[in-house]
Amino acid sequence: MYSHSHLTHFAGLFGLDTSGDAIDVNRRLLHHLVALPELNGQDSSTLARVLYAWSPPPGARVTKYWKVAPGARGRFWDECREGNYICVGWDEIGDLSLFDTEDDFKTAFTAAYADEYNGNKSAITQKAKELWRLREMSEGDKIIANRGTREILAVGKVTAAGYQYRSERREYHHTVNVEWNLGAGRVLDEPVKRWATTTVAKIPATHVERLLNPNVVITEPDEDPTTTAEDEPRYTKWKKILDRKGQLIFYGPPGTGKTRAAKGFASWLLRQHSPNATTESHLTEVTFHASYAYEDFIEGFRPKAGETELKLELRDGIFKRVASEAASHPDELRIVIIDEINRADVPRVFGELMTVLEIGRRGQSVTLPTSGERLTVPENVVVLGTMNTADQSIRSLDAALRRRFGFIELMPDSDLLADTAIDELPLDQFLTELNQRIAREAGRERQIGHSFFLDNGAPIEAAETFGEVIRSDIIPLLQEIAYDDYSQLKKFLGSAVIDEAGSRLTPVVLDDGQLVAALADEYNLQIQSIPE
C-alpha cells in the first residue's frame, strides 16, 4: 500500500499517529496490525485486502466479488482455465449485449425459459438475475470459480474485455474474460449451501475473507457500524443530498436497517471530516416518542434535583447543547441522530428551530421565548432522522419539515440474503415473494425488511433461528398489517400455516422443520440442486 491518503485513512481508524510521510504511516500501521492476534502472521497483501474490504478510503475503487460455477460439477473448468474466462449456460437468450435494458432482458428470459422452470416466477426471476450479473461485472472485479458447495477452483480478476458472447462454443456461450490465479484454489471447511442452487452470485464483503482466508478475523476498533465496500458509493450519494438540504431522514418499512444506516453514515461523515473524531464526543442520539417535548429538545423549565420543595430551573435541551458545542468548535462536525422522528409532534418539538434549520439560514439566529437567548444552528451541525413507514407515510409529515429535510428511502434488499438457504428454502427468494404479496395486499410501505433475517450482519442459516424469527417477529407484523384478518394472513403465509376457519395459527408454526417445508411449498421455492 503506497497511497498516503489511504494509509492515513486506515491509521486514523485505529487512532494512530498520521503525521509524517507514507513510509512513516505505513510502518506504524503495519506494526499495529501484526500485533493483533487475529492478523499475526498474515502477509502484507492479505492485510491490505482485509483493510480495503473492511473500510475503503474515500474515492477508492470498490472491488466486487462474484462466485460463478463453470457448469455442473465444474465440467467446463478446463476450458475456462485454458481460455482465461468463465462461462455459464442459458444460451437460448442470446448475446446479453444486444439488450438495451435489464427489463427487456427479463421479458425475453421469461419467454425463453418459462417452460423449463415450470412457470415458477420466483425461479425465473432468480435465474434471470443471475445471468444478468455477467453484465454488471467490471474490470478489476474478482470471480471465484466453484465446483459444488465446498470447492474453490481458482480466483480470477475480470479484464477490460469483460462480458463476451462466444458463439463458437458448443454450449455455455455466455462468458466473462478473466485472469486466473490458480494458487487460490482450496477446499472449504464448511459447505456453502446456497451454492447448490445458484450459478452466479454476488458475495458480500463480510464473506470474502471467510472464503479466501478462514484464519483472518477482523476486530473492529469500536462499536460503530463498519463501512463496507458496498457502503462507500451510497454514502457518497447521500452526502450530495446532505450538502444540498443540510439534514436527512432515512425512511422505509421495518427491518430495512434505517438506524444502522444513519449510524454508519454518521461515522463515515466524521471520518471524512476528521479521521480522529469519535462518535462518543461528536455524535448525539435521541429517540422521539409521543410525549417528547420542546423542553426536552430545545429548552424548558424542569424540577431542580436535590430539593425538598418543588423548584424549577431553566435547562438547555439536547439540541441546544449540541448547537452550543458546535459553535465552540467550528472546525469539528457535530451530528444528531433522531430515531423514530415521526413519533413526536415535530413542529411542536422543533419550535423556532424549524426556521433556522434550513440550509440557507444556517448561521442566522432566532430568539427563544423562554430564555430570551438567541439560537443559531452552525453549519457544522448535521441532523439525521429515521422514520418507519409502517407507522406513517412521509406524505403525512408536516410540509415545513418535508421542505427542510432530504429523504433517503431504504427498502428491503433480498440480495443481502443471497447464497443462504434454510434447508431447501432460499432465504432471499422467500423474502422477495413474501413482500410481493404484502405489497399487493397492503402497499409497498408495509413490506418486511431484510434485517430480521440477519445476525451480526450475516444471513441466518439454522431452521431453529428462522422459525423463531417467523414466530416472534414476522407473524406479529403480518397480524398488524392484516388487522388480525386470518383470510388475509392466509394470503401471506398459506393454508398450511394459517387456519382461516379457526382464526388461528396451525401447529406447523411450532415445528421449525415443518414450518420451513410449508413455506417452501407455499411459495414454490424448492429449486433443483446443481449436481456436485
Short mmCIF file of C-alpha atoms in Angstrom, two decimals:
data_model
loop_
_atom_site.label_atom_id
_atom_site.label_comp_id
_atom_site.label_asym_id
_atom_site.label_seq_id
_atom_site.Cartn_x
_atom_site.Cartn_y
_atom_site.Cartn_z
CA MET A 1 0.00 0.00 0.00
CA TYR A 2 1.60 3.27 -1.14
CA SER A 3 -1.15 5.91 -1.17
CA HIS A 4 -0.53 8.39 1.64
CA SER A 5 -4.23 9.32 1.84
CA HIS A 6 -5.26 5.67 2.10
CA LEU A 7 -2.65 4.98 4.76
CA THR A 8 -3.76 7.94 6.89
CA HIS A 9 -7.38 6.84 6.45
CA PHE A 10 -6.68 3.40 7.90
CA ALA A 11 -4.29 4.68 10.57
CA GLY A 12 -6.91 7.18 11.73
CA LEU A 13 -9.48 4.42 12.18
CA PHE A 14 -7.16 2.76 14.69
CA GLY A 15 -6.35 6.04 16.44
CA LEU A 16 -2.73 6.00 15.24
CA ASP A 17 -0.48 8.98 14.61
CA THR A 18 -0.98 10.07 10.97
CA SER A 19 1.91 12.54 10.78
CA GLY A 20 4.92 12.04 8.53
CA ASP A 21 5.29 10.63 5.05
CA ALA A 22 3.76 7.45 3.63
CA ILE A 23 6.65 5.29 4.85
CA ASP A 24 6.23 6.51 8.43
CA VAL A 25 2.47 5.94 8.46
CA ASN A 26 2.85 2.57 6.74
CA ARG A 27 5.34 1.43 9.39
CA ARG A 28 3.03 2.43 12.27
CA LEU A 29 0.01 0.80 10.65
CA LEU A 30 1.85 -2.45 9.91
CA HIS A 31 3.23 -2.60 13.45
CA HIS A 32 -0.28 -2.17 14.85
CA LEU A 33 -1.87 -4.78 12.58
CA VAL A 34 0.65 -7.56 13.17
CA ALA A 35 0.23 -7.02 16.92
CA LEU A 36 -3.41 -8.09 16.60
CA PRO A 37 -3.75 -11.83 17.34
CA GLU A 38 -6.25 -12.24 14.50
CA LEU A 39 -3.84 -10.83 11.89
CA ASN A 40 -0.49 -12.01 13.23
CA GLY A 41 1.44 -13.90 10.57
CA GLN A 42 -0.56 -12.60 7.60
CA ASP A 43 1.34 -11.25 4.60
CA SER A 44 1.06 -7.63 3.50
CA SER A 45 -1.26 -8.35 0.56
CA THR A 46 -3.72 -10.13 2.85
CA LEU A 47 -3.59 -7.26 5.34
CA ALA A 48 -4.30 -4.76 2.56
CA ARG A 49 -7.22 -6.82 1.25
CA VAL A 50 -8.68 -7.04 4.75
CA LEU A 51 -8.45 -3.28 5.25
CA TYR A 52 -9.96 -2.35 1.89
CA ALA A 53 -12.83 -4.82 2.32
CA TRP A 54 -13.44 -3.53 5.85
CA SER A 55 -13.46 0.24 5.26
CA PRO A 56 -12.46 1.51 1.81
CA PRO A 57 -10.97 5.03 1.77
CA PRO A 58 -12.91 7.86 0.10
CA GLY A 59 -12.57 7.60 -3.65
CA ALA A 60 -11.13 4.08 -3.57
CA ARG A 61 -12.48 1.78 -6.25
CA VAL A 62 -14.78 -0.85 -4.79
CA THR A 63 -13.84 -4.36 -5.91
CA LYS A 64 -16.86 -6.65 -6.10
CA TYR A 65 -16.57 -10.39 -5.62
CA TRP A 66 -18.70 -12.90 -7.52
CA LYS A 67 -18.91 -16.66 -7.48
CA VAL A 68 -19.58 -18.46 -10.76
CA ALA A 69 -19.93 -22.21 -11.32
CA PRO A 70 -18.46 -23.30 -14.72
CA GLY A 71 -21.11 -25.95 -15.29
CA ALA A 72 -22.42 -28.78 -13.13
CA ARG A 73 -19.53 -30.45 -11.28
CA GLY A 74 -17.26 -27.84 -12.88
CA ARG A 75 -17.35 -29.73 -16.19
CA PHE A 76 -16.19 -26.70 -18.25
CA TRP A 77 -13.44 -25.67 -15.85
CA ASP A 78 -10.56 -26.95 -18.01
CA GLU A 79 -11.80 -24.86 -20.95
CA CYS A 80 -12.27 -21.81 -18.73
CA ARG A 81 -8.80 -22.16 -17.21
CA GLU A 82 -7.07 -22.53 -20.57
CA GLY A 83 -9.12 -19.80 -22.26
CA ASN A 84 -8.95 -17.29 -19.39
CA TYR A 85 -12.68 -16.85 -19.00
CA ILE A 86 -15.65 -18.15 -17.00
CA CYS A 87 -18.74 -19.48 -18.74
CA VAL A 88 -22.41 -20.15 -17.95
CA GLY A 89 -25.40 -21.51 -19.86
CA TRP A 90 -28.90 -20.16 -20.71
CA ASP A 91 -27.84 -19.99 -24.36
CA GLU A 92 -31.35 -19.58 -25.78
CA ILE A 93 -31.44 -15.96 -24.65
CA GLY A 94 -28.55 -14.98 -26.94
CA ASP A 95 -25.99 -12.19 -26.59
CA LEU A 96 -26.67 -10.08 -23.48
CA SER A 97 -25.03 -7.01 -25.01
CA LEU A 98 -27.89 -6.81 -27.52
CA PHE A 99 -30.38 -5.88 -24.77
CA ASP A 100 -30.75 -2.15 -24.13
CA THR A 101 -32.23 -2.55 -20.64
CA GLU A 102 -32.48 -5.17 -17.93
CA ASP A 103 -36.28 -5.09 -18.22
CA ASP A 104 -36.06 -6.01 -21.92
CA PHE A 105 -33.76 -8.88 -21.00
CA LYS A 106 -36.07 -10.15 -18.24
CA THR A 107 -39.01 -10.19 -20.63
CA ALA A 108 -37.05 -12.24 -23.15
CA PHE A 109 -35.69 -14.58 -20.47
CA THR A 110 -39.19 -15.26 -19.13
CA ALA A 111 -40.45 -16.11 -22.61
CA ALA A 112 -37.49 -18.39 -23.31
CA TYR A 113 -37.40 -20.31 -20.03
CA ALA A 114 -40.95 -20.33 -18.64
CA ASP A 115 -41.42 -23.99 -19.57
CA GLU A 116 -38.03 -25.10 -18.24
CA TYR A 117 -38.84 -23.69 -14.81
CA ASN A 118 -42.48 -24.89 -14.93
CA GLY A 119 -43.82 -21.36 -14.73
CA ASN A 120 -42.19 -20.81 -11.33
CA LYS A 121 -41.98 -16.99 -11.32
CA SER A 122 -39.60 -16.92 -8.40
CA ALA A 123 -37.14 -19.31 -10.06
CA ILE A 124 -37.38 -17.45 -13.37
CA THR A 125 -36.72 -14.10 -11.68
CA GLN A 126 -33.79 -15.51 -9.72
CA LYS A 127 -32.12 -17.16 -12.71
CA ALA A 128 -32.60 -14.07 -14.87
CA LYS A 129 -30.91 -12.02 -12.16
CA GLU A 130 -28.00 -14.47 -12.06
CA LEU A 131 -27.37 -14.30 -15.80
CA TRP A 132 -27.67 -10.50 -15.96
CA ARG A 133 -24.98 -10.21 -13.29
CA LEU A 134 -22.44 -11.01 -16.00
CA ARG A 135 -23.23 -7.58 -17.48
CA GLU A 136 -22.72 -5.96 -14.07
CA MET A 137 -19.17 -7.24 -13.65
CA SER A 138 -16.49 -4.57 -14.10
CA GLU A 139 -12.79 -4.62 -14.83
CA GLY A 140 -10.93 -5.44 -11.63
CA ASP A 141 -13.78 -7.35 -10.03
CA LYS A 142 -12.89 -10.79 -8.67
CA ILE A 143 -14.55 -14.06 -9.70
CA ILE A 144 -14.43 -17.17 -7.54
CA ALA A 145 -14.89 -20.28 -9.68
CA ASN A 146 -16.52 -23.02 -7.63
CA ARG A 147 -17.23 -26.72 -8.02
CA GLY A 148 -20.15 -27.82 -5.88
CA THR A 149 -20.69 -26.32 -2.47
CA ARG A 150 -17.25 -26.56 -0.89
CA GLU A 151 -14.51 -26.33 -3.52
CA ILE A 152 -12.95 -23.12 -4.88
CA LEU A 153 -11.20 -23.93 -8.16
CA ALA A 154 -9.48 -20.56 -8.61
CA VAL A 155 -9.92 -16.83 -8.14
CA GLY A 156 -9.61 -14.50 -11.12
CA LYS A 157 -9.68 -10.82 -11.98
CA VAL A 158 -12.11 -9.55 -14.61
CA THR A 159 -10.21 -7.98 -17.51
CA ALA A 160 -11.11 -4.94 -19.60
CA ALA A 161 -12.85 -7.15 -22.20
CA GLY A 162 -15.47 -8.14 -19.61
CA TYR A 163 -18.56 -9.93 -20.89
CA GLN A 164 -18.31 -11.73 -24.23
CA TYR A 165 -20.81 -13.95 -26.05
CA ARG A 166 -18.77 -16.78 -27.57
CA SER A 167 -20.98 -18.27 -30.27
CA GLU A 168 -18.15 -20.58 -31.37
CA ARG A 169 -18.53 -22.66 -28.19
CA ARG A 170 -20.74 -25.75 -28.40
CA GLU A 171 -22.68 -24.58 -25.36
CA TYR A 172 -22.33 -22.20 -22.43
CA HIS A 173 -21.82 -19.23 -24.75
CA HIS A 174 -22.03 -16.52 -22.05
CA THR A 175 -18.51 -15.74 -20.82
CA VAL A 176 -16.56 -13.14 -18.87
CA ASN A 177 -12.86 -12.68 -19.58
CA VAL A 178 -10.71 -13.36 -16.52
CA GLU A 179 -7.05 -13.57 -15.47
CA TRP A 180 -6.93 -16.64 -13.22
CA ASN A 181 -4.91 -17.10 -10.03
CA LEU A 182 -4.80 -20.88 -9.81
CA GLY A 183 -2.97 -20.80 -6.49
CA ALA A 184 -6.08 -19.50 -4.71
CA GLY A 185 -7.99 -22.78 -5.01
CA ARG A 186 -8.95 -24.54 -1.81
CA VAL A 187 -11.49 -26.88 -0.23
CA LEU A 188 -13.78 -25.13 2.25
CA ASP A 189 -14.14 -26.42 5.79
CA GLU A 190 -17.91 -25.98 5.61
CA PRO A 191 -20.13 -26.13 2.51
CA VAL A 192 -21.89 -23.01 1.25
CA LYS A 193 -25.38 -24.50 0.99
CA ARG A 194 -26.75 -21.83 -1.33
CA TRP A 195 -24.15 -22.66 -3.97
CA ALA A 196 -26.07 -25.87 -4.62
CA THR A 197 -28.86 -23.87 -6.27
CA THR A 198 -27.00 -20.81 -7.58
CA THR A 199 -24.78 -20.48 -10.63
CA VAL A 200 -23.85 -16.78 -10.32
CA ALA A 201 -23.92 -14.88 -7.04
CA LYS A 202 -22.54 -11.66 -5.64
CA ILE A 203 -20.50 -12.35 -2.49
CA PRO A 204 -20.93 -9.88 0.39
CA ALA A 205 -17.73 -8.23 1.62
CA THR A 206 -18.26 -9.82 5.03
CA HIS A 207 -17.98 -13.29 3.43
CA VAL A 208 -14.97 -12.74 1.19
CA GLU A 209 -12.22 -13.22 3.77
CA ARG A 210 -14.05 -16.15 5.32
CA LEU A 211 -13.98 -17.88 1.94
CA LEU A 212 -10.46 -16.95 0.83
CA ASN A 213 -8.65 -16.92 4.17
CA PRO A 214 -10.62 -18.50 7.04
CA ASN A 215 -7.89 -17.71 9.58
CA VAL A 216 -8.44 -13.95 9.32
CA VAL A 217 -10.92 -12.41 11.77
CA ILE A 218 -11.24 -8.64 11.87
CA THR A 219 -11.60 -7.00 15.26
CA GLU A 220 -13.15 -3.57 14.91
CA PRO A 221 -11.61 -0.69 16.87
CA ASP A 222 -15.00 0.43 18.18
CA GLU A 223 -18.69 -0.41 18.01
CA ASP A 224 -19.52 1.98 15.18
CA PRO A 225 -21.10 0.34 12.14
CA THR A 226 -18.25 -0.52 9.78
CA THR A 227 -18.12 0.92 6.28
CA THR A 228 -18.01 -1.91 3.76
CA ALA A 229 -17.16 -1.82 0.09
CA GLU A 230 -20.86 -1.71 -0.74
CA ASP A 231 -21.47 1.27 1.58
CA GLU A 232 -19.00 3.71 0.04
CA PRO A 233 -20.94 4.54 -3.18
CA ARG A 234 -24.23 5.09 -1.38
CA TYR A 235 -22.62 7.19 1.36
CA THR A 236 -21.11 9.40 -1.33
CA LYS A 237 -24.55 9.76 -2.94
CA TRP A 238 -26.19 10.58 0.40
CA LYS A 239 -23.50 13.18 1.10
CA LYS A 240 -24.53 15.10 -2.02
CA ILE A 241 -28.14 15.23 -0.81
CA LEU A 242 -26.99 16.26 2.67
CA ASP A 243 -24.87 19.09 1.24
CA ARG A 244 -27.94 20.38 -0.58
CA LYS A 245 -30.50 20.05 2.25
CA GLY A 246 -28.46 20.12 5.47
CA GLN A 247 -30.33 17.22 7.09
CA LEU A 248 -31.71 13.82 6.08
CA ILE A 249 -34.45 11.39 7.05
CA PHE A 250 -33.99 7.69 6.35
CA TYR A 251 -37.41 6.14 5.81
CA GLY A 252 -38.78 2.75 4.92
CA PRO A 253 -40.53 -0.40 6.20
CA PRO A 254 -39.48 -2.04 9.47
CA GLY A 255 -36.27 -4.04 9.38
CA THR A 256 -34.61 -2.22 6.48
CA GLY A 257 -31.67 -1.01 8.56
CA LYS A 258 -32.58 2.67 8.85
CA THR A 259 -30.95 3.24 12.24
CA ARG A 260 -27.89 1.25 11.25
CA ALA A 261 -27.65 3.23 8.02
CA ALA A 262 -27.89 6.53 9.90
CA LYS A 263 -25.18 5.48 12.38
CA GLY A 264 -22.93 4.11 9.66
CA PHE A 265 -23.33 7.26 7.58
CA ALA A 266 -22.66 9.43 10.64
CA SER A 267 -19.45 7.53 11.40
CA TRP A 268 -18.38 7.85 7.77
CA LEU A 269 -19.08 11.60 7.80
CA LEU A 270 -17.00 12.02 10.94
CA ARG A 271 -14.08 10.13 9.40
CA GLN A 272 -14.30 12.20 6.23
CA HIS A 273 -14.23 15.41 8.24
CA SER A 274 -11.67 14.36 10.83
CA PRO A 275 -10.08 10.87 10.90
CA ASN A 276 -9.51 11.10 14.66
CA ALA A 277 -13.08 12.12 15.55
CA THR A 278 -15.00 9.71 17.79
CA THR A 279 -18.71 9.02 17.85
CA GLU A 280 -18.72 9.32 21.64
CA SER A 281 -17.89 13.03 21.56
CA HIS A 282 -19.27 14.09 18.19
CA LEU A 283 -22.49 12.07 17.83
CA THR A 284 -25.66 12.52 19.89
CA GLU A 285 -28.56 10.06 19.64
CA VAL A 286 -32.13 10.64 20.76
CA THR A 287 -35.38 8.71 20.24
CA PHE A 288 -38.59 10.65 19.76
CA HIS A 289 -41.86 9.38 21.24
CA ALA A 290 -45.39 10.66 21.73
CA SER A 291 -44.58 12.57 24.93
CA TYR A 292 -41.30 14.06 23.71
CA ALA A 293 -41.45 17.84 24.08
CA TYR A 294 -39.87 21.15 23.11
CA GLU A 295 -38.48 21.36 26.64
CA ASP A 296 -36.52 18.14 26.06
CA PHE A 297 -35.10 19.20 22.72
CA ILE A 298 -34.60 22.98 22.88
CA GLU A 299 -35.09 24.38 26.40
CA GLY A 300 -37.59 24.48 29.25
CA PHE A 301 -38.18 24.51 32.98
CA ARG A 302 -37.55 21.27 34.82
CA PRO A 303 -37.65 20.30 38.55
CA LYS A 304 -34.38 21.08 40.29
CA ALA A 305 -32.67 17.95 41.58
CA GLY A 306 -31.94 17.55 45.29
CA GLU A 307 -34.59 19.99 46.53
CA THR A 308 -37.16 19.02 49.16
CA GLU A 309 -39.59 21.53 47.72
CA LEU A 310 -40.54 21.78 44.09
CA LYS A 311 -38.23 24.27 42.45
CA LEU A 312 -37.88 24.74 38.72
CA GLU A 313 -34.79 25.65 36.79
CA LEU A 314 -34.33 26.52 33.14
CA ARG A 315 -32.38 23.80 31.35
CA ASP A 316 -30.99 23.56 27.85
CA GLY A 317 -32.39 20.73 25.75
CA ILE A 318 -30.35 18.23 23.78
CA PHE A 319 -30.22 20.12 20.51
CA LYS A 320 -29.43 23.48 22.09
CA ARG A 321 -26.45 21.91 23.87
CA VAL A 322 -25.20 20.35 20.63
CA ALA A 323 -25.56 23.67 18.78
CA SER A 324 -23.58 25.40 21.53
CA GLU A 325 -20.79 22.80 21.36
CA ALA A 326 -20.67 23.12 17.58
CA ALA A 327 -20.35 26.90 17.82
CA SER A 328 -17.45 26.49 20.26
CA HIS A 329 -15.68 24.04 17.92
CA PRO A 330 -16.38 25.33 14.39
CA ASP A 331 -13.80 23.00 12.81
CA GLU A 332 -15.45 19.86 14.21
CA LEU A 333 -18.59 18.14 12.99
CA ARG A 334 -21.50 17.56 15.37
CA ILE A 335 -24.19 15.05 14.39
CA VAL A 336 -27.62 14.47 15.94
CA ILE A 337 -29.48 11.23 15.10
CA ILE A 338 -33.21 11.34 15.83
CA ASP A 339 -34.61 7.83 15.82
CA GLU A 340 -38.35 7.47 15.11
CA ILE A 341 -38.59 11.18 14.30
CA ASN A 342 -42.22 10.88 13.18
CA ARG A 343 -43.47 9.56 16.55
CA ALA A 344 -43.33 13.02 18.13
CA ASP A 345 -45.18 16.20 17.16
CA VAL A 346 -42.16 17.50 15.26
CA PRO A 347 -43.32 21.12 14.63
CA ARG A 348 -44.08 21.48 18.35
CA VAL A 349 -40.80 19.85 19.44
CA PHE A 350 -38.67 21.86 17.00
CA GLY A 351 -40.42 25.18 17.58
CA GLU A 352 -38.23 28.10 16.45
CA LEU A 353 -35.58 25.64 15.31
CA MET A 354 -37.64 24.97 12.19
CA THR A 355 -36.80 28.48 10.95
CA VAL A 356 -33.01 28.38 11.33
CA LEU A 357 -32.53 24.68 10.50
CA GLU A 358 -32.95 25.36 6.80
CA ILE A 359 -29.63 25.14 4.97
CA GLY A 360 -29.93 28.67 3.60
CA ARG A 361 -30.42 30.12 7.09
CA ARG A 362 -27.58 28.40 8.89
CA GLY A 363 -25.66 30.94 10.95
CA GLN A 364 -28.72 33.16 11.41
CA SER A 365 -30.32 33.35 14.85
CA VAL A 366 -33.79 33.32 16.36
CA THR A 367 -34.91 34.44 19.83
CA LEU A 368 -36.10 31.69 22.17
CA PRO A 369 -39.28 32.78 24.00
CA THR A 370 -38.48 31.15 27.36
CA SER A 371 -34.90 32.29 27.98
CA GLY A 372 -34.73 35.17 25.55
CA GLU A 373 -31.44 33.78 24.27
CA ARG A 374 -30.53 33.61 20.61
CA LEU A 375 -30.45 30.17 18.97
CA THR A 376 -28.17 29.63 15.99
CA VAL A 377 -27.62 26.43 14.05
CA PRO A 378 -23.96 26.40 12.95
CA GLU A 379 -23.03 24.97 9.57
CA ASN A 380 -21.12 22.13 11.24
CA VAL A 381 -24.32 20.60 12.71
CA VAL A 382 -25.88 17.64 10.88
CA VAL A 383 -29.31 16.20 11.72
CA LEU A 384 -30.16 12.65 10.64
CA GLY A 385 -33.60 11.18 11.32
CA THR A 386 -35.17 7.75 10.86
CA MET A 387 -38.80 7.01 10.13
CA ASN A 388 -40.79 3.78 9.94
CA THR A 389 -43.29 3.96 7.07
CA ALA A 390 -45.34 1.15 8.60
CA ASP A 391 -46.40 3.74 11.20
CA GLN A 392 -46.80 6.77 8.96
CA SER A 393 -46.22 7.79 5.35
CA ILE A 394 -43.89 10.69 4.58
CA ARG A 395 -46.85 12.27 2.80
CA SER A 396 -48.44 12.88 6.20
CA LEU A 397 -45.42 14.73 7.60
CA ASP A 398 -45.61 18.46 8.22
CA ALA A 399 -44.97 20.30 4.94
CA ALA A 400 -42.40 22.63 6.51
CA LEU A 401 -40.47 19.63 7.81
CA ARG A 402 -40.51 17.94 4.39
CA ARG A 403 -39.08 21.06 2.76
CA ARG A 404 -36.14 21.17 5.16
CA PHE A 405 -35.08 17.52 5.00
CA GLY A 406 -33.71 15.35 2.26
CA PHE A 407 -35.29 11.89 2.19
CA ILE A 408 -33.49 8.58 1.67
CA GLU A 409 -35.72 5.56 1.09
CA LEU A 410 -34.44 2.23 2.37
CA MET A 411 -36.40 -0.76 1.11
CA PRO A 412 -35.98 -4.50 1.72
CA ASP A 413 -32.87 -5.81 -0.03
CA SER A 414 -33.13 -9.55 -0.56
CA ASP A 415 -29.71 -9.60 -2.24
CA LEU A 416 -28.19 -9.36 1.25
CA LEU A 417 -29.65 -12.82 1.90
CA ALA A 418 -28.27 -14.37 -1.28
CA ASP A 419 -26.34 -17.64 -1.09
CA THR A 420 -28.27 -18.72 2.00
CA ALA A 421 -30.89 -21.44 2.26
CA ILE A 422 -32.80 -22.70 5.29
CA ASP A 423 -32.88 -26.39 4.44
CA GLU A 424 -34.39 -26.20 0.93
CA LEU A 425 -35.85 -22.68 1.32
CA PRO A 426 -33.80 -19.96 -0.45
CA LEU A 427 -33.92 -17.07 2.02
CA ASP A 428 -33.67 -14.24 -0.50
CA GLN A 429 -36.42 -15.62 -2.71
CA PHE A 430 -38.67 -16.23 0.28
CA LEU A 431 -38.40 -12.58 1.37
CA THR A 432 -38.96 -11.36 -2.19
CA GLU A 433 -42.11 -13.45 -2.60
CA LEU A 434 -43.46 -12.50 0.83
CA ASN A 435 -43.00 -8.81 0.10
CA GLN A 436 -44.66 -9.10 -3.28
CA ARG A 437 -47.74 -10.49 -1.54
CA ILE A 438 -47.65 -7.77 1.13
CA ALA A 439 -47.26 -5.02 -1.48
CA ARG A 440 -50.28 -6.31 -3.40
CA GLU A 441 -52.50 -6.55 -0.33
CA ALA A 442 -51.33 -3.66 1.87
CA GLY A 443 -48.95 -1.44 -0.11
CA ARG A 444 -45.19 -1.34 -0.58
CA GLU A 445 -44.62 0.69 2.60
CA ARG A 446 -45.76 -2.25 4.74
CA GLN A 447 -43.17 -4.72 3.50
CA ILE A 448 -40.80 -6.73 5.73
CA GLY A 449 -37.14 -5.73 5.92
CA HIS A 450 -34.12 -7.96 5.42
CA SER A 451 -32.63 -7.15 8.85
CA PHE A 452 -34.98 -9.62 10.53
CA PHE A 453 -33.07 -12.40 8.77
CA LEU A 454 -29.57 -11.14 9.60
CA ASP A 455 -27.47 -11.98 12.63
CA ASN A 456 -24.46 -9.70 13.15
CA GLY A 457 -24.69 -8.71 9.50
CA ALA A 458 -24.74 -12.27 8.13
CA PRO A 459 -27.83 -14.19 6.95
CA ILE A 460 -29.26 -16.65 9.45
CA GLU A 461 -28.76 -20.28 8.44
CA ALA A 462 -30.40 -22.50 11.06
CA ALA A 463 -34.01 -23.64 10.81
CA GLU A 464 -34.40 -23.03 14.55
CA THR A 465 -33.39 -19.38 14.19
CA PHE A 466 -35.60 -18.93 11.14
CA GLY A 467 -38.57 -20.42 12.97
CA GLU A 468 -38.04 -18.11 15.94
CA VAL A 469 -37.87 -15.07 13.64
CA ILE A 470 -41.09 -16.08 11.89
CA ARG A 471 -42.91 -16.69 15.19
CA SER A 472 -41.68 -13.70 17.20
CA ASP A 473 -41.17 -11.04 14.52
CA ILE A 474 -42.76 -11.76 11.16
CA ILE A 475 -46.14 -13.19 12.18
CA PRO A 476 -46.89 -10.33 14.65
CA LEU A 477 -46.06 -7.79 11.93
CA LEU A 478 -48.30 -9.60 9.46
CA GLN A 479 -51.11 -9.76 12.03
CA GLU A 480 -50.83 -6.00 12.43
CA ILE A 481 -50.86 -5.46 8.67
CA ALA A 482 -53.90 -7.72 8.27
CA TYR A 483 -55.68 -6.35 11.36
CA ASP A 484 -55.96 -9.98 12.52
CA ASP A 485 -57.96 -10.86 9.40
CA TYR A 486 -56.97 -14.52 9.01
CA SER A 487 -58.19 -14.71 5.45
CA GLN A 488 -55.59 -12.10 4.57
CA LEU A 489 -52.96 -13.78 6.74
CA LYS A 490 -53.52 -16.93 4.71
CA LYS A 491 -52.70 -14.97 1.56
CA PHE A 492 -49.34 -14.11 3.10
CA LEU A 493 -48.33 -17.48 4.59
CA GLY A 494 -50.62 -20.13 3.13
CA SER A 495 -53.16 -22.60 4.49
CA ALA A 496 -50.54 -24.92 5.99
CA VAL A 497 -49.55 -22.15 8.40
CA ILE A 498 -52.84 -20.25 8.82
CA ASP A 499 -56.14 -21.87 9.80
CA GLU A 500 -58.59 -19.35 8.35
CA ALA A 501 -61.74 -21.11 9.61
CA GLY A 502 -60.42 -21.34 13.16
CA SER A 503 -58.78 -17.88 13.07
CA ARG A 504 -55.56 -19.29 14.44
CA LEU A 505 -52.09 -20.48 13.56
CA THR A 506 -51.69 -24.17 12.76
CA PRO A 507 -49.41 -26.48 14.82
CA VAL A 508 -46.94 -26.37 11.91
CA VAL A 509 -45.76 -22.99 13.21
CA LEU A 510 -44.31 -24.63 16.32
CA ASP A 511 -42.16 -27.12 14.40
CA ASP A 512 -39.18 -25.45 12.72
CA GLY A 513 -38.65 -28.12 10.07
CA GLN A 514 -42.33 -28.35 9.15
CA LEU A 515 -42.60 -24.55 9.05
CA VAL A 516 -39.70 -24.26 6.60
CA ALA A 517 -41.13 -27.04 4.41
CA ALA A 518 -44.62 -25.50 4.46
CA LEU A 519 -43.33 -22.08 3.38
CA ALA A 520 -41.13 -23.60 0.67
CA ASP A 521 -44.16 -25.46 -0.66
CA GLU A 522 -46.47 -22.43 -0.39
CA TYR A 523 -44.03 -20.22 -2.27
CA ASN A 524 -42.97 -22.97 -4.67
CA LEU A 525 -39.32 -22.26 -3.91
CA GLN A 526 -37.83 -25.74 -3.94
CA ILE A 527 -35.24 -25.31 -6.66
CA GLN A 528 -33.47 -28.32 -8.12
CA SER A 529 -29.89 -28.52 -6.89
CA ILE A 530 -26.92 -28.23 -9.23
CA PRO A 531 -25.04 -31.57 -9.19
CA GLU A 532 -21.75 -31.58 -7.33
#
